[in-house]
Structure formats: C-alpha cells, structure tokens
Coordinates of C-alpha atoms and ligand atoms in Angstrom, one line a residue:
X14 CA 205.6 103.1 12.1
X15 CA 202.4 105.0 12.5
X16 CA 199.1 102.9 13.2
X17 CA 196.0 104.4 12.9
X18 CA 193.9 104.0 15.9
X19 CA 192.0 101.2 14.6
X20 CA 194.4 99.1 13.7
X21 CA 197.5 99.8 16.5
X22 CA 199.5 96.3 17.1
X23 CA 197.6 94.2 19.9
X24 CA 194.6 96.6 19.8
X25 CA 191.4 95.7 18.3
X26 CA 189.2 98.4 18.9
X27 CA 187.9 101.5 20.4
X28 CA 186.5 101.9 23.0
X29 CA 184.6 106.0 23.8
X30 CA 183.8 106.4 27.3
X31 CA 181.4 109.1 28.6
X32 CA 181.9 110.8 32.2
X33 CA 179.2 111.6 34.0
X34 CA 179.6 114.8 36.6
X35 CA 183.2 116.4 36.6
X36 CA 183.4 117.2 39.9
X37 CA 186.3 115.9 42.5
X38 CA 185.9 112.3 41.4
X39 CA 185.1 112.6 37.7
X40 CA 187.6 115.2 37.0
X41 CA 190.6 113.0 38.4
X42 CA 189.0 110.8 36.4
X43 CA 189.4 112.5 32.9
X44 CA 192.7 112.9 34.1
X45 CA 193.9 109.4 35.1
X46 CA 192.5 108.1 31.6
X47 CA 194.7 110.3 30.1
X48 CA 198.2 110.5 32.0
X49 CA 198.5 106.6 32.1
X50 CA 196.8 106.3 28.5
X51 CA 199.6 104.3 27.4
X52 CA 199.4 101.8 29.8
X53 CA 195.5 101.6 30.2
X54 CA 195.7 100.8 26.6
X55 CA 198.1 98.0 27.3
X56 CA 196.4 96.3 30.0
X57 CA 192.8 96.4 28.5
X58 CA 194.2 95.7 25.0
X59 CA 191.9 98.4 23.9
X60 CA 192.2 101.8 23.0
X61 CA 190.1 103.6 25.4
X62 CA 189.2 107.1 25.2
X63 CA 186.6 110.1 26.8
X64 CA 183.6 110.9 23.8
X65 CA 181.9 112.9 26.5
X66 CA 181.7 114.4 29.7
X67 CA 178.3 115.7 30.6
X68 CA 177.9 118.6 33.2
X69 CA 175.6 121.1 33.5
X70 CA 178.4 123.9 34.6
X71 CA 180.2 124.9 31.7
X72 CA 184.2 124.5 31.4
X73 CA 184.9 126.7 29.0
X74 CA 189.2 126.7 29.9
X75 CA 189.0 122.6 30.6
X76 CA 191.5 120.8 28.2
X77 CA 188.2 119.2 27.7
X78 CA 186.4 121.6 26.6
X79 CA 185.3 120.1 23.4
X80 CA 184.1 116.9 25.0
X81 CA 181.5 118.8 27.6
X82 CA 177.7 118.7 26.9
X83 CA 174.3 118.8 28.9
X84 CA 171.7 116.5 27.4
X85 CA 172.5 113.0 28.7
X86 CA 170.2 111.9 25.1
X87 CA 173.5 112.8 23.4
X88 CA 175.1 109.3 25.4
X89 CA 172.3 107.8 25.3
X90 CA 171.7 107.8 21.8
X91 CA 175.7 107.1 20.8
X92 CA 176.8 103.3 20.2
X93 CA 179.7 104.1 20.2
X94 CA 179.6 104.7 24.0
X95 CA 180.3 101.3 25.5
X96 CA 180.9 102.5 29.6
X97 CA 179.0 105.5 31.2
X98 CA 181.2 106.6 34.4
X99 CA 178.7 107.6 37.2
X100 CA 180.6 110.3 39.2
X101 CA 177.9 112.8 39.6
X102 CA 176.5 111.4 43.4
X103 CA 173.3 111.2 44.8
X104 CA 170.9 108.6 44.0
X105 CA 168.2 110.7 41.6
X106 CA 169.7 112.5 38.7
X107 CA 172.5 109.2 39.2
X108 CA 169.9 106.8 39.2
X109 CA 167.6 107.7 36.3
X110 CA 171.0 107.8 33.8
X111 CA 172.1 104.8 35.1
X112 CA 169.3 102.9 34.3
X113 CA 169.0 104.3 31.2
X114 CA 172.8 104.0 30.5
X115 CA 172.2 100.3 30.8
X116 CA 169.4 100.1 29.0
X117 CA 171.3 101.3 26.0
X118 CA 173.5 98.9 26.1
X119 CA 176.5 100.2 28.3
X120 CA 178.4 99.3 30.9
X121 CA 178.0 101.6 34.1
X122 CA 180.8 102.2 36.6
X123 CA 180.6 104.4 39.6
X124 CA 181.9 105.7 42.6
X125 CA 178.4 106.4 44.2
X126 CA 178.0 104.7 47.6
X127 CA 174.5 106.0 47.9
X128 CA 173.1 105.2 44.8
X129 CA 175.1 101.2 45.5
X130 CA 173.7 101.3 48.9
X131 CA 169.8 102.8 48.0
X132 CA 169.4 100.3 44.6
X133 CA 172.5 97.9 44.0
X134 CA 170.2 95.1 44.3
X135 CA 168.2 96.7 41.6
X136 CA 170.1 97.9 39.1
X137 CA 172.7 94.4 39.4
X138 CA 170.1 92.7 38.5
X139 CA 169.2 94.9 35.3
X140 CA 172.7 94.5 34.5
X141 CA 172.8 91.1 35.1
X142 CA 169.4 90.7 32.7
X143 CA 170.8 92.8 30.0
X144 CA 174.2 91.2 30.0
X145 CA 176.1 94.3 30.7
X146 CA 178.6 95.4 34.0
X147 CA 177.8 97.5 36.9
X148 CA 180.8 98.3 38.6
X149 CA 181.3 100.0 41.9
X150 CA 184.9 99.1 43.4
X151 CA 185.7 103.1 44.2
X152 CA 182.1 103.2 45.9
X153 CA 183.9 101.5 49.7
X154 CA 187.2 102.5 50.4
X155 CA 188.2 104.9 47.9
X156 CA 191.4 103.5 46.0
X157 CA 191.7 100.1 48.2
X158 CA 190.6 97.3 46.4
X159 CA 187.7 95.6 48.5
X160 CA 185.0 95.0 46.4
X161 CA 186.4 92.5 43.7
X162 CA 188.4 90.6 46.7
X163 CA 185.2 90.0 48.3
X164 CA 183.7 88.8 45.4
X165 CA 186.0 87.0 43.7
X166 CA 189.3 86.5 45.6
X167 CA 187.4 85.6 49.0
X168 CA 184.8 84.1 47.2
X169 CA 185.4 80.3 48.5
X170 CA 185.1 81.7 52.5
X171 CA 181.5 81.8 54.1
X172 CA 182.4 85.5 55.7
X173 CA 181.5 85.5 58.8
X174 CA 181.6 89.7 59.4
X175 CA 183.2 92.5 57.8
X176 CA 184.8 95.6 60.2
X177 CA 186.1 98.9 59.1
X178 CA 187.4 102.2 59.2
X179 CA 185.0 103.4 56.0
X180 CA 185.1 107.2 56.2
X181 CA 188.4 109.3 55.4
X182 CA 187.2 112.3 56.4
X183 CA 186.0 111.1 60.1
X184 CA 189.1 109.1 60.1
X185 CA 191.2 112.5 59.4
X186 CA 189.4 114.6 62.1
X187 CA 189.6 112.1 64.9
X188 CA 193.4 111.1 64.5
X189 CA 194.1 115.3 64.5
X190 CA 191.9 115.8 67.6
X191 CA 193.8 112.8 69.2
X192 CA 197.3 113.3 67.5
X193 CA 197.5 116.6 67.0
X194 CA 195.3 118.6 69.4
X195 CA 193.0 119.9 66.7
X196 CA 189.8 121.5 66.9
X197 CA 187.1 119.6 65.4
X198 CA 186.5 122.5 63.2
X199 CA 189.6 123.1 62.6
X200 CA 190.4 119.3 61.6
X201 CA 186.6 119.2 59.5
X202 CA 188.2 122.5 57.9
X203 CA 191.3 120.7 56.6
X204 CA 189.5 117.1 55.3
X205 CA 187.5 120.0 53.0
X206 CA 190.2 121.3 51.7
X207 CA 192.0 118.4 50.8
X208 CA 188.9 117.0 48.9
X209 CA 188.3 114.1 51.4
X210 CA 184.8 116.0 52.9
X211 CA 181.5 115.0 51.1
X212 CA 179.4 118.0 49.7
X213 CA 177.4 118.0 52.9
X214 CA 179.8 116.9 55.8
X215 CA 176.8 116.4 57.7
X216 CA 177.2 112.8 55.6
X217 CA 180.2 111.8 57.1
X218 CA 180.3 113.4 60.3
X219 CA 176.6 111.9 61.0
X220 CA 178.1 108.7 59.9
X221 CA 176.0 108.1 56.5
X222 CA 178.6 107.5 54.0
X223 CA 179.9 104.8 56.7
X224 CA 176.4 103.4 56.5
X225 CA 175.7 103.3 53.0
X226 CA 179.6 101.7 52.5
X227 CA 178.6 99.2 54.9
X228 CA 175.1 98.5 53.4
X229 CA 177.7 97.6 50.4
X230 CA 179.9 95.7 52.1
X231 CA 177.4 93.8 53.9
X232 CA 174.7 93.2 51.2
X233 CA 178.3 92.0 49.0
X234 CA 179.8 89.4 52.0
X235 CA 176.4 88.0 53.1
X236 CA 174.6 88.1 49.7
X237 CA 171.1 90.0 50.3
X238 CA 170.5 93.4 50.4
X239 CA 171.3 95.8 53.6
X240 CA 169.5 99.0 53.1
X241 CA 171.2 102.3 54.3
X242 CA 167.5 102.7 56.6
X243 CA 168.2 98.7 58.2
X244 CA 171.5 100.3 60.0
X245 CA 171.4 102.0 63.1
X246 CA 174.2 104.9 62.6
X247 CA 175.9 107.3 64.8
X248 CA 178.2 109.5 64.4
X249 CA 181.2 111.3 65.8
X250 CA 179.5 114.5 67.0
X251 CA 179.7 113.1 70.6
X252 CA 183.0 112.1 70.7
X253 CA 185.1 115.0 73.1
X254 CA 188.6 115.0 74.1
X255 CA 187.9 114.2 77.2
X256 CA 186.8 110.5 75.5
X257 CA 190.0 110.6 73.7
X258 CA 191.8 111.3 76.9
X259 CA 190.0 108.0 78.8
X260 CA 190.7 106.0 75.9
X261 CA 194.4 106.7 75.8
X262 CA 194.6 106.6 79.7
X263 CA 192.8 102.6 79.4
X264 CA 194.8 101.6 75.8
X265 CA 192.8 102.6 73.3
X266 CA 192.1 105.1 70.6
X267 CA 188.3 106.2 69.1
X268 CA 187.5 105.3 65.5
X269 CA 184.2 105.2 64.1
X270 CA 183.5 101.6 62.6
X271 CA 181.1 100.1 60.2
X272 CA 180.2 96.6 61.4
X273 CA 178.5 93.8 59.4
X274 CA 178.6 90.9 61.3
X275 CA 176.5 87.1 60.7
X276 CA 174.4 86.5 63.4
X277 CA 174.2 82.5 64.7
X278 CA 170.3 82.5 63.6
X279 CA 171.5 83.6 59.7
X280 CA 170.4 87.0 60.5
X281 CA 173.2 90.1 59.7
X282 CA 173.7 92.5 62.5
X283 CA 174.9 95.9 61.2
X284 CA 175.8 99.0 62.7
X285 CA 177.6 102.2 62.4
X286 CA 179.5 104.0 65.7
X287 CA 182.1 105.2 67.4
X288 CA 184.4 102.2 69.3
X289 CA 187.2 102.2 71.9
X290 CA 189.8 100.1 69.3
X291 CA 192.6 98.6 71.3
X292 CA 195.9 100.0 70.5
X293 CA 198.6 98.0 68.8
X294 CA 195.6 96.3 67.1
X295 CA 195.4 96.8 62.8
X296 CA 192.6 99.1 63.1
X297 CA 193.9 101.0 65.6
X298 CA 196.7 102.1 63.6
X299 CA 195.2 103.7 60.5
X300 CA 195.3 107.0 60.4
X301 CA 194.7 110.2 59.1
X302 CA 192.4 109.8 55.9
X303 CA 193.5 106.2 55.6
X304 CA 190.9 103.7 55.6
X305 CA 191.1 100.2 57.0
X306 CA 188.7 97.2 56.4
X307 CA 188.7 93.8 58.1
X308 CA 187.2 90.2 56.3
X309 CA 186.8 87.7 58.6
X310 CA 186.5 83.9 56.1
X311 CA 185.9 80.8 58.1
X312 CA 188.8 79.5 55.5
X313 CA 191.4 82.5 55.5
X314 CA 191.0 83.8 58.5
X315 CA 191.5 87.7 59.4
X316 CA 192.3 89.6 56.3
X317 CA 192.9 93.8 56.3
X318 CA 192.6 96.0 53.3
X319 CA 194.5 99.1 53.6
X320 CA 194.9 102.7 52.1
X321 CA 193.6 105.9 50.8
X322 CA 189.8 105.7 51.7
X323 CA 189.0 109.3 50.0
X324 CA 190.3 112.1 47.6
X325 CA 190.6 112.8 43.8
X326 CA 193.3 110.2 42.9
X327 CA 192.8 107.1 44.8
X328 CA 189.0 107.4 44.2
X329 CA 189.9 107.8 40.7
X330 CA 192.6 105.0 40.2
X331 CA 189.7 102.6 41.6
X332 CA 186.7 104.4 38.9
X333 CA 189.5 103.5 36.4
X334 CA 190.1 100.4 37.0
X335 CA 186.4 99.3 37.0
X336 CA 186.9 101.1 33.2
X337 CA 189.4 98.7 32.2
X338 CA 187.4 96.2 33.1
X339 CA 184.7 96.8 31.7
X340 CA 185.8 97.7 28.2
X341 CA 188.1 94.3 28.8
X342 CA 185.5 92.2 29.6
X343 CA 182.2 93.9 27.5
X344 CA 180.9 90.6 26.7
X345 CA 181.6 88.8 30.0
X346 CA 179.7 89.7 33.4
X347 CA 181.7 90.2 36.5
X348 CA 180.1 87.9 39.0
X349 CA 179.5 90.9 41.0
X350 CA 175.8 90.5 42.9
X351 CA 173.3 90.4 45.6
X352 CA 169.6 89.5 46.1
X353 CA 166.9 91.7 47.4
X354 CA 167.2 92.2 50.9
X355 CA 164.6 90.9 53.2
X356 CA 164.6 89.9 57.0
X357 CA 168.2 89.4 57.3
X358 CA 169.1 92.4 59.0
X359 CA 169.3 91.8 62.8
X360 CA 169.2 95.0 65.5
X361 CA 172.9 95.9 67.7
X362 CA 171.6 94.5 70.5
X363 CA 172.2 91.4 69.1
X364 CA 175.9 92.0 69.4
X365 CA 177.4 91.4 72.8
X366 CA 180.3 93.4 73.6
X367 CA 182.2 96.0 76.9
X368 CA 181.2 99.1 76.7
X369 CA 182.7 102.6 77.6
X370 CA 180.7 105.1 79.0
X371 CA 182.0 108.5 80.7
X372 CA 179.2 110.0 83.1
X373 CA 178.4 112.6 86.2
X374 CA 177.5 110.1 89.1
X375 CA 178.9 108.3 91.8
X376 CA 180.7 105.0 91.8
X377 CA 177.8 103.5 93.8
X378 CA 175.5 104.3 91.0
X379 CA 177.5 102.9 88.3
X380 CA 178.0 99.4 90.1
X381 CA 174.1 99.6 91.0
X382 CA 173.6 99.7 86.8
X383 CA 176.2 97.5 85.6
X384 CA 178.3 95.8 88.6
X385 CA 181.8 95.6 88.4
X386 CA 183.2 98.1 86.2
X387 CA 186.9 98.7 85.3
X388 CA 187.3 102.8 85.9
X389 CA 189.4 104.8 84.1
X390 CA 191.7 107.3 85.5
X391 CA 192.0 111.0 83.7
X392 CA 193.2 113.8 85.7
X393 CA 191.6 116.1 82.9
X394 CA 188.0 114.9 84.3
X395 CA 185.6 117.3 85.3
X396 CA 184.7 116.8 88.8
X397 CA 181.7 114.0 89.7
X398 CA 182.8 112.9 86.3
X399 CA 184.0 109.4 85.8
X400 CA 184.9 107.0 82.9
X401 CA 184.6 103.0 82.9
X402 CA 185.0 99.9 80.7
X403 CA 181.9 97.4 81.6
X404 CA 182.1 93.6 80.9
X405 CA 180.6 92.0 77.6
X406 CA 177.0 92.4 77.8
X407 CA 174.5 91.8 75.8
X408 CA 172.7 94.6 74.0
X409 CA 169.5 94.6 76.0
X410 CA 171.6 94.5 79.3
X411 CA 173.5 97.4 78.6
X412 CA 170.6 99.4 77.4
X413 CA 169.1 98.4 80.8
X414 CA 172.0 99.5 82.5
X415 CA 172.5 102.8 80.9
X416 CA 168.7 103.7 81.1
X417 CA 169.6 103.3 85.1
X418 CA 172.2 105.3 85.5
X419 CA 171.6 109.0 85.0
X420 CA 174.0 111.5 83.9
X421 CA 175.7 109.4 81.3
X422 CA 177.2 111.5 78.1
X423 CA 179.0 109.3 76.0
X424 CA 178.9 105.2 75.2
X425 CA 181.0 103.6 73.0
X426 CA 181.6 100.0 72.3
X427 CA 184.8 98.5 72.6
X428 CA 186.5 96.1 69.7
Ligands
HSE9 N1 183.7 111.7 52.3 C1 184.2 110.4 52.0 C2 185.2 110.1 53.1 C3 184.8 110.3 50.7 O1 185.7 111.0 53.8 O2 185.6 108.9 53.2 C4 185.1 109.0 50.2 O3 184.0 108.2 50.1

C-alpha cells in the first residue's frame, strides 16, 4: 500500500536538508543521501531529503538541477530546513552561514577541519546556547569514526595523548616514494586525481590539514581549545629518499604524525612532523591514503582507529552520518564540546624523544653534539654524508645539539 510521505509506517516526519558547496565532499554527499535512502530512512526513523543545494557554479545537467540556488537567505529563511551540511571549506564564506544556519534554528554538520579547528570552541558553544547540533565527525579522518568515540565511547578514560596518521594525501605520496619508487610529483599527481589532494596541496604537503585535524582532536581529548597557530607544523617537503633509505636500512618507515600529548604540569604538547615509525608497529603499517589514529585512556589502554582518511565516499558516509543524527536527535544535543583555549598548549620541546638526523660531517662532530649515536648504514649515501639515531633527549638538548653540528639536512623524531 502506498503511504504518502507524511504518514509512511514508522516515520513521523520530514525532514529537508540543504547542502552547502557541491564540490568533492558535498556532491558524494547528495549522492549517498540518495543511493541508501531507504535505509537512511530506516535508521533515523525519518524521511530525510535535499530541499537545497546552494552553489554559486551553476549545474545545469546535475540530477539536481532543480534543487541548486545562490542566495543562502533562501535556507535561511525556510523552516522547513532542519540540518545545513557545511561542505563548501574554508573558514569565511563557511563561517558566516554557519552561524547564521544556527541562528535559524538548524542543525549544522560539516566536514570542514579548518573552520572546526579556527572556531569550534565558538560556534559549540552557540550551538550548545541555542539547543541545536554542530556536527563535525568527517572533519578528522575522513570516513573513520573518531570523533564520537572520543566523546562518547572513550568518554570515561582521562586521555592521556592522541597520535596519528591524519593526512591521506601525504600518507599516499610517502608510501609510493617508499613502496613504489615514485616521484613526489608524480605520487602528489595521483592523490589529485583521486580526489584525496586539498584545493591547495600546499595544505597538506605543508602539513596544515594535519594541524588543524589535530587542533580537533586535541581541543576534543583534553577539553580546551588548540588553535591551528598554538602547533608547531612541518611538513613533508624535506623528507628525500635518501631518508627513506636510512629509515628502512635502521627499521623504520617515515609518516608524518599529528601529536597531542598531556604534559605532567596539565599543559598539552602538540605538534605536527615527519617521524621515523618503527616497523611492525600499527602505525607503521597504514598505507597509501589510509589514515591511522592512536587514543591512549588511562582505563583502555592503546586504542587504533583505522581506514579511508580522504576522498568523496568515505568523507561522505561520515557527513551522512552526522545527518542522521542530527535529524534523529533534533531535540537532544550531542555532548559534543570544548572550552576556549587558554595556556594549555605546551611547546615540542617539552616532548623528550631519539632523533634521526642525516648530515655532511664527520663522526667526530656528531659525537661532539650529541655523544653516542647509533649510525645508520646506506650505501646510497652521498659521500661525507652520514645518518644516525640519537638517544631520548629532551627538546632543548637536541636543539642544542643540532645548532652544534653543521651540515645537518634532515631531523626527524622517532616514535
Ligand atoms: N586532503 C585531505 C587528506 C583530505 O589528504 O587527508 C581529507 O581531509
């Protein structure tokens, strides 16, 4: 028998969604909503449906066609629009609709690490005083769910530091230069044409995106705000094959790792950079575009999330998600939140670790800086070139050392 919308069995209302940008992210969206339709509808006991996508390209052969317009007013002014999907990036044109999504009453759910990682403390809190949802789950870690199990499903540990593999796209260029003998332009060439590269790779070759998602993950575990310009970041622009080579030769492989780790004084420590990560080790062995994200709970122990950290669908299946939950849950917050930040953010060099660091000197000048050392061997190194793990120092000790020893052209952490 035929049920009009309305009334369909187990259903009690609509609920008209409007997309925001329809791009990579908000197109897969438009088209998750409607392939699994059916099932969306069962799980959020709720018909749910696009009113809207607002762009200011026009789409004129898009099955959507109908749907498209330019003047955000339009959603603004419709109560029948219960969750705006954020998926247009950025945190300007982003921010000023979110706010104003919220205060007209609906639910906002994004993908948009920067906007999260520039005002998340903000604009959770506007949620939070207007009663509505600001969802973010596909803003870290693409499809892998990480955000609601550090809220809720972790949510009896004190965290103690969060580690991970954040960027696909980084991720992707440093397993092919490794793996596969790529070029880094080459491997850059390919993460862009699977849809895993931000507009600007600069953002995740730089290591950005691995900072804001970070700043998220950090200001989410420990409770206060990290802010994007708190985190010392570096990329993977000085990463060669040559520090492939050493790493392989000592037992390692290079990923570049967000770090958020609580400091003994209460303080947070967070970083971005490249790290020697011991093979055989869970992060060691995610590859490709594959993300991989470490908790550490003084309850549970080591926990690993796992999966697709970038591209249309797995970005998408996360935005999604968030949709369902809002619409499910429209009078009910998520106890999704952080304070403003504050002092808590504490500099690297409070983080003792070994180093690696490959250099043109002598063996006498690298035990003058840093004593005894542990050298690599690479019969690819250029001559007067050598390679070495230190011991665990202390930040301001290994600064020290390094500012002593000329010639040096890469240092990396170890894990
Ligand atoms: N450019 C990002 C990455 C996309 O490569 O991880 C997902 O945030």
């Amino acid at each position: 028998m035929f049920f009009p919308r309305r009334q369909r069995k187990g259903v009690t209302h609509m609920v008209y969604v409007a997309i925001l940008g329809f791009g990579t992210v908000g197109s897969g969206v438009a088209k998750v909503m409607e392939k699994n339709a059916a099932t969306i509808q069962q799980r959020a006991k709720e018909v749910i449906e696009v009113k809207y996508i607002l762009d200011i390209r026009d789409f004129p052969d898009s099955p959507y066609a109908e749907k498209f317009v330019k003047d955000f007013s339009i959603i603004e002014n419709d109560p029948s629009v219960q969750v705006v999907v954020e998926t247009i990036g950025g945190a300007t044109i982003a921010y000023d609709f979110t706010k104003r999504a919220l205060l007209a009453g609906k639910s906002v759910v994004t993908s948009n690490k920067e906007l999260v990682a520039e005002h998340g403390a903000e604009l959770l809190h506007m949620a939070r005083d207007l009663n509505l949802n600001y969802l973010f789950e596909a803003s870290v870690g693409g499809g892998i769910p990480i955000i609601r199990p550090i809220s809720q499903c972790l949510a009896a540990n004190e965290l103690d530091e969060v580690c991970g593999i954040l960027n696909g796209t980084t991720n992707y260029i440093l397993s092919s230069m490794i793996k596969g003998g790529l070029s880094f332009d080459a491997a850059l060439e390919e993460a862009r044409a699977k849809g895993y590269a931000e507009a600007n790779p600069s953002a995740d070759i730089d290591g950005h995106d691995a900072c804001r998602k970070i700043c998220i993950l950090g200001s989410l575990a420990f409770g206060r705000h990290i802010y994007p310009r708190q985190v010392p970041t570096e990329g993977i622009s000085g990463v060669t094959l040559s520090d492939a080579a050493c790493a392989d030769a000592a037992g390692y492989t290079v990923k570049l790792l967000g770090r958020a780790k609580r400091m003994p004084d209460g303080r947070v420590c967070a970083f971005v950079g490249p790290h020697l990560v011991e093979k055989g080790t869970p992060l060691a062995g995610v590859e490709d575009v594959f993300n991989g994200i470490m908790v550490r709970g003084d309850v549970i122990g080591d926990v690993m999330f796992y999966g697709r950290g970038a591209g249309q669908m797995p970005t998408a299946s996360a935005v999604v998600a968030d949709v369902i939950d809002a619409a499910k849950h429209a009078h009910a917050r998520k106890y999704l939140y952080w304070e403003e930040g504050g002092d808590i953010v504490a500099p690297p060099e409070c983080m003792h670790s070994a180093w690696y660091v490959r250099a043109q000197c002598d063996e006498q000048s690298v035990e003058n800086a840093f004593g005894r050392v542990c050298y690599i061997k690479n019969e690819d190194a250029k001559t007067n070139e050598l390679a070495f793990l230190t011991c665990v120092l202390g930040g301001a000790e290994f600064e020290r050392a390094k500012n002593s020893l000329s010639g040096v052209r890469c240092a990396m952490r170890v894990l």
